[in-house]
Amino acid sequence: MRDKPVNSQKGRVRCPFLTLLLVVVSLYGCPDPPDPPRNFSGKLPPPVAFSAAEFANAYEGYTVLIASFDSGSESDAYYLAGQLRAAQVKSFILRRENDQLDVCVGNYKSQRQAKHIRDYLNQRYELQATVLAPERFEQE
């Protein structure tokens, strides 16, 4: 039996086609990122994606308040929490009784730790973060 000759032209034709297809899909397949909110002027990096934030009704130790939003601007609070997570800063959103949303960093921290976090964030990202004292709750 004779071996059939190998046709090497098939591989050469297919490779440029696959490369062109990969380039076209990568250029047209990525959506544009959403526009940032107009009222936030921090210098945090843009978020990778909008992500769900952790919600809390209270905190026990000292914490760092980054920004406060009214209930109508819930998307701005999510945006800021997403920016903090993109900067690898774990944050959470406090829902207050007056429908105010507070974006905070550092739950269960001592006063010294909270001040250190506040100073770092204010210096690094030019924020006006403040330290909140622990809230005291009555046991029912």
PDB file of C-alpha atoms in Angstrom, residues 10-136:
ATOM      1  CA  LYS A  10      -5.196  22.870   4.516  1.00  0.00           C
ATOM      2  CA  GLY A  11      -3.421  24.039   7.673  1.00  0.00           C
ATOM      3  CA  ARG A  12      -2.120  27.187   6.023  1.00  0.00           C
ATOM      4  CA  VAL A  13      -5.550  28.281   4.818  1.00  0.00           C
ATOM      5  CA  ARG A  14      -7.335  27.570   8.079  1.00  0.00           C
ATOM      6  CA  CYS A  15      -4.857  29.374  10.374  1.00  0.00           C
ATOM      7  CA  PRO A  16      -5.315  32.926   8.948  1.00  0.00           C
ATOM      8  CA  PHE A  17      -9.075  32.433   8.873  1.00  0.00           C
ATOM      9  CA  LEU A  18      -9.160  31.458  12.565  1.00  0.00           C
ATOM     10  CA  THR A  19      -6.872  34.357  13.478  1.00  0.00           C
ATOM     11  CA  LEU A  20      -9.083  36.818  11.598  1.00  0.00           C
ATOM     12  CA  LEU A  21     -12.195  35.376  13.238  1.00  0.00           C
ATOM     13  CA  LEU A  22     -10.595  35.700  16.701  1.00  0.00           C
ATOM     14  CA  VAL A  23      -9.675  39.356  16.070  1.00  0.00           C
ATOM     15  CA  VAL A  24     -13.175  40.243  14.831  1.00  0.00           C
ATOM     16  CA  VAL A  25     -14.887  38.546  17.766  1.00  0.00           C
ATOM     17  CA  SER A  26     -12.593  40.223  20.309  1.00  0.00           C
ATOM     18  CA  LEU A  27     -13.120  43.692  18.808  1.00  0.00           C
ATOM     19  CA  TYR A  28     -16.895  43.542  18.502  1.00  0.00           C
ATOM     20  CA  GLY A  29     -17.713  41.250  21.423  1.00  0.00           C
ATOM     21  CA  CYS A  30     -16.664  43.572  24.281  1.00  0.00           C
ATOM     22  CA  PRO A  31     -19.301  46.083  25.395  1.00  0.00           C
ATOM     23  CA  ASP A  32     -18.328  49.605  26.405  1.00  0.00           C
ATOM     24  CA  PRO A  33     -18.146  50.219  30.166  1.00  0.00           C
ATOM     25  CA  PRO A  34     -20.982  52.276  31.662  1.00  0.00           C
ATOM     26  CA  ASP A  35     -20.496  55.982  32.322  1.00  0.00           C
ATOM     27  CA  PRO A  36     -19.541  56.856  35.912  1.00  0.00           C
ATOM     28  CA  PRO A  37     -21.927  58.888  38.061  1.00  0.00           C
ATOM     29  CA  ARG A  38     -21.497  62.643  37.775  1.00  0.00           C
ATOM     30  CA  ASN A  39     -21.521  63.487  41.459  1.00  0.00           C
ATOM     31  CA  PHE A  40     -18.556  61.351  42.632  1.00  0.00           C
ATOM     32  CA  SER A  41     -15.155  62.989  42.303  1.00  0.00           C
ATOM     33  CA  GLY A  42     -12.836  60.418  43.899  1.00  0.00           C
ATOM     34  CA  LYS A  43      -9.782  59.051  42.131  1.00  0.00           C
ATOM     35  CA  LEU A  44     -10.474  55.356  42.568  1.00  0.00           C
ATOM     36  CA  PRO A  45      -9.811  53.069  39.605  1.00  0.00           C
ATOM     37  CA  PRO A  46     -12.787  52.248  37.381  1.00  0.00           C
ATOM     38  CA  PRO A  47     -14.693  49.143  38.445  1.00  0.00           C
ATOM     39  CA  VAL A  48     -14.141  45.905  36.598  1.00  0.00           C
ATOM     40  CA  ALA A  49     -17.868  45.243  36.716  1.00  0.00           C
ATOM     41  CA  PHE A  50     -20.820  46.220  38.824  1.00  0.00           C
ATOM     42  CA  SER A  51     -20.869  43.796  41.708  1.00  0.00           C
ATOM     43  CA  ALA A  52     -23.270  43.173  44.524  1.00  0.00           C
ATOM     44  CA  ALA A  53     -22.237  44.887  47.710  1.00  0.00           C
ATOM     45  CA  GLU A  54     -22.628  43.484  51.182  1.00  0.00           C
ATOM     46  CA  PHE A  55     -25.374  45.168  53.167  1.00  0.00           C
ATOM     47  CA  ALA A  56     -25.395  45.690  56.891  1.00  0.00           C
ATOM     48  CA  ASN A  57     -27.824  47.281  59.301  1.00  0.00           C
ATOM     49  CA  ALA A  58     -25.180  48.103  61.910  1.00  0.00           C
ATOM     50  CA  TYR A  59     -21.535  47.669  62.806  1.00  0.00           C
ATOM     51  CA  GLU A  60     -19.929  46.721  66.097  1.00  0.00           C
ATOM     52  CA  GLY A  61     -16.376  48.080  66.055  1.00  0.00           C
ATOM     53  CA  TYR A  62     -15.021  51.276  64.603  1.00  0.00           C
ATOM     54  CA  THR A  63     -15.529  51.689  60.877  1.00  0.00           C
ATOM     55  CA  VAL A  64     -14.545  54.178  58.169  1.00  0.00           C
ATOM     56  CA  LEU A  65     -17.291  56.115  56.380  1.00  0.00           C
ATOM     57  CA  ILE A  66     -16.361  56.786  52.755  1.00  0.00           C
ATOM     58  CA  ALA A  67     -19.529  58.517  51.493  1.00  0.00           C
ATOM     59  CA  SER A  68     -23.257  58.872  52.209  1.00  0.00           C
ATOM     60  CA  PHE A  69     -26.033  58.716  49.632  1.00  0.00           C
ATOM     61  CA  ASP A  70     -29.795  59.174  49.797  1.00  0.00           C
ATOM     62  CA  SER A  71     -32.061  56.295  48.847  1.00  0.00           C
ATOM     63  CA  GLY A  72     -32.645  57.733  45.353  1.00  0.00           C
ATOM     64  CA  SER A  73     -28.993  57.328  44.417  1.00  0.00           C
ATOM     65  CA  GLU A  74     -28.598  53.665  45.269  1.00  0.00           C
ATOM     66  CA  SER A  75     -26.756  53.080  41.977  1.00  0.00           C
ATOM     67  CA  ASP A  76     -24.107  55.627  43.015  1.00  0.00           C
ATOM     68  CA  ALA A  77     -23.559  53.738  46.281  1.00  0.00           C
ATOM     69  CA  TYR A  78     -23.200  50.478  44.329  1.00  0.00           C
ATOM     70  CA  TYR A  79     -20.794  52.197  41.935  1.00  0.00           C
ATOM     71  CA  LEU A  80     -18.576  53.447  44.767  1.00  0.00           C
ATOM     72  CA  ALA A  81     -18.633  50.016  46.435  1.00  0.00           C
ATOM     73  CA  GLY A  82     -17.655  48.473  43.089  1.00  0.00           C
ATOM     74  CA  GLN A  83     -14.774  50.928  42.727  1.00  0.00           C
ATOM     75  CA  LEU A  84     -13.534  50.077  46.199  1.00  0.00           C
ATOM     76  CA  ARG A  85     -13.710  46.366  45.415  1.00  0.00           C
ATOM     77  CA  ALA A  86     -11.800  46.982  42.164  1.00  0.00           C
ATOM     78  CA  ALA A  87      -9.104  48.606  44.299  1.00  0.00           C
ATOM     79  CA  GLN A  88      -9.198  45.471  46.498  1.00  0.00           C
ATOM     80  CA  VAL A  89     -10.724  47.324  49.451  1.00  0.00           C
ATOM     81  CA  LYS A  90     -13.537  45.323  51.027  1.00  0.00           C
ATOM     82  CA  SER A  91     -16.487  47.602  51.650  1.00  0.00           C
ATOM     83  CA  PHE A  92     -20.083  47.333  52.797  1.00  0.00           C
ATOM     84  CA  ILE A  93     -23.172  49.508  52.602  1.00  0.00           C
ATOM     85  CA  LEU A  94     -25.092  50.512  55.729  1.00  0.00           C
ATOM     86  CA  ARG A  95     -28.825  51.032  55.318  1.00  0.00           C
ATOM     87  CA  ARG A  96     -29.961  53.635  57.811  1.00  0.00           C
ATOM     88  CA  GLU A  97     -33.493  54.086  59.128  1.00  0.00           C
ATOM     89  CA  ASN A  98     -33.853  57.420  57.315  1.00  0.00           C
ATOM     90  CA  ASP A  99     -33.210  55.659  53.941  1.00  0.00           C
ATOM     91  CA  GLN A 100     -29.640  56.888  53.829  1.00  0.00           C
ATOM     92  CA  LEU A 101     -26.951  54.602  52.388  1.00  0.00           C
ATOM     93  CA  ASP A 102     -23.449  54.814  53.881  1.00  0.00           C
ATOM     94  CA  VAL A 103     -20.526  53.182  52.064  1.00  0.00           C
ATOM     95  CA  CYS A 104     -18.116  51.992  54.761  1.00  0.00           C
ATOM     96  CA  VAL A 105     -14.833  50.104  55.062  1.00  0.00           C
ATOM     97  CA  GLY A 106     -13.516  48.081  57.983  1.00  0.00           C
ATOM     98  CA  ASN A 107     -16.125  46.513  60.233  1.00  0.00           C
ATOM     99  CA  TYR A 108     -15.056  45.149  63.675  1.00  0.00           C
ATOM    100  CA  LYS A 109     -11.923  47.340  63.813  1.00  0.00           C
ATOM    101  CA  SER A 110     -10.286  49.122  66.720  1.00  0.00           C
ATOM    102  CA  GLN A 111     -10.047  52.909  66.691  1.00  0.00           C
ATOM    103  CA  ARG A 112      -6.354  52.784  65.780  1.00  0.00           C
ATOM    104  CA  GLN A 113      -6.979  50.399  62.865  1.00  0.00           C
ATOM    105  CA  ALA A 114      -9.868  52.521  61.589  1.00  0.00           C
ATOM    106  CA  LYS A 115      -7.740  55.694  61.699  1.00  0.00           C
ATOM    107  CA  HIS A 116      -4.973  53.921  59.814  1.00  0.00           C
ATOM    108  CA  ILE A 117      -7.432  52.782  57.113  1.00  0.00           C
ATOM    109  CA  ARG A 118      -8.919  56.296  56.911  1.00  0.00           C
ATOM    110  CA  ASP A 119      -5.486  57.925  56.515  1.00  0.00           C
ATOM    111  CA  TYR A 120      -4.449  55.420  53.863  1.00  0.00           C
ATOM    112  CA  LEU A 121      -7.625  55.861  51.798  1.00  0.00           C
ATOM    113  CA  ASN A 122      -7.579  59.666  52.099  1.00  0.00           C
ATOM    114  CA  GLN A 123      -3.959  59.824  50.996  1.00  0.00           C
ATOM    115  CA  ARG A 124      -4.097  57.197  48.260  1.00  0.00           C
ATOM    116  CA  TYR A 125      -7.448  58.020  46.646  1.00  0.00           C
ATOM    117  CA  GLU A 126      -8.022  61.643  47.759  1.00  0.00           C
ATOM    118  CA  LEU A 127     -11.222  60.872  49.665  1.00  0.00           C
ATOM    119  CA  GLN A 128     -12.760  62.622  52.647  1.00  0.00           C
ATOM    120  CA  ALA A 129     -13.273  59.475  54.719  1.00  0.00           C
ATOM    121  CA  THR A 130     -14.092  59.746  58.438  1.00  0.00           C
ATOM    122  CA  VAL A 131     -14.019  57.312  61.354  1.00  0.00           C
ATOM    123  CA  LEU A 132     -17.345  56.318  62.901  1.00  0.00           C
ATOM    124  CA  ALA A 133     -17.484  55.280  66.550  1.00  0.00           C
ATOM    125  CA  PRO A 134     -19.131  51.960  67.451  1.00  0.00           C
ATOM    126  CA  GLU A 135     -22.904  51.983  67.617  1.00  0.00           C
ATOM    127  CA  ARG A 136     -24.383  50.739  70.835  1.00  0.00           C
TER     128      ARG A 136
END
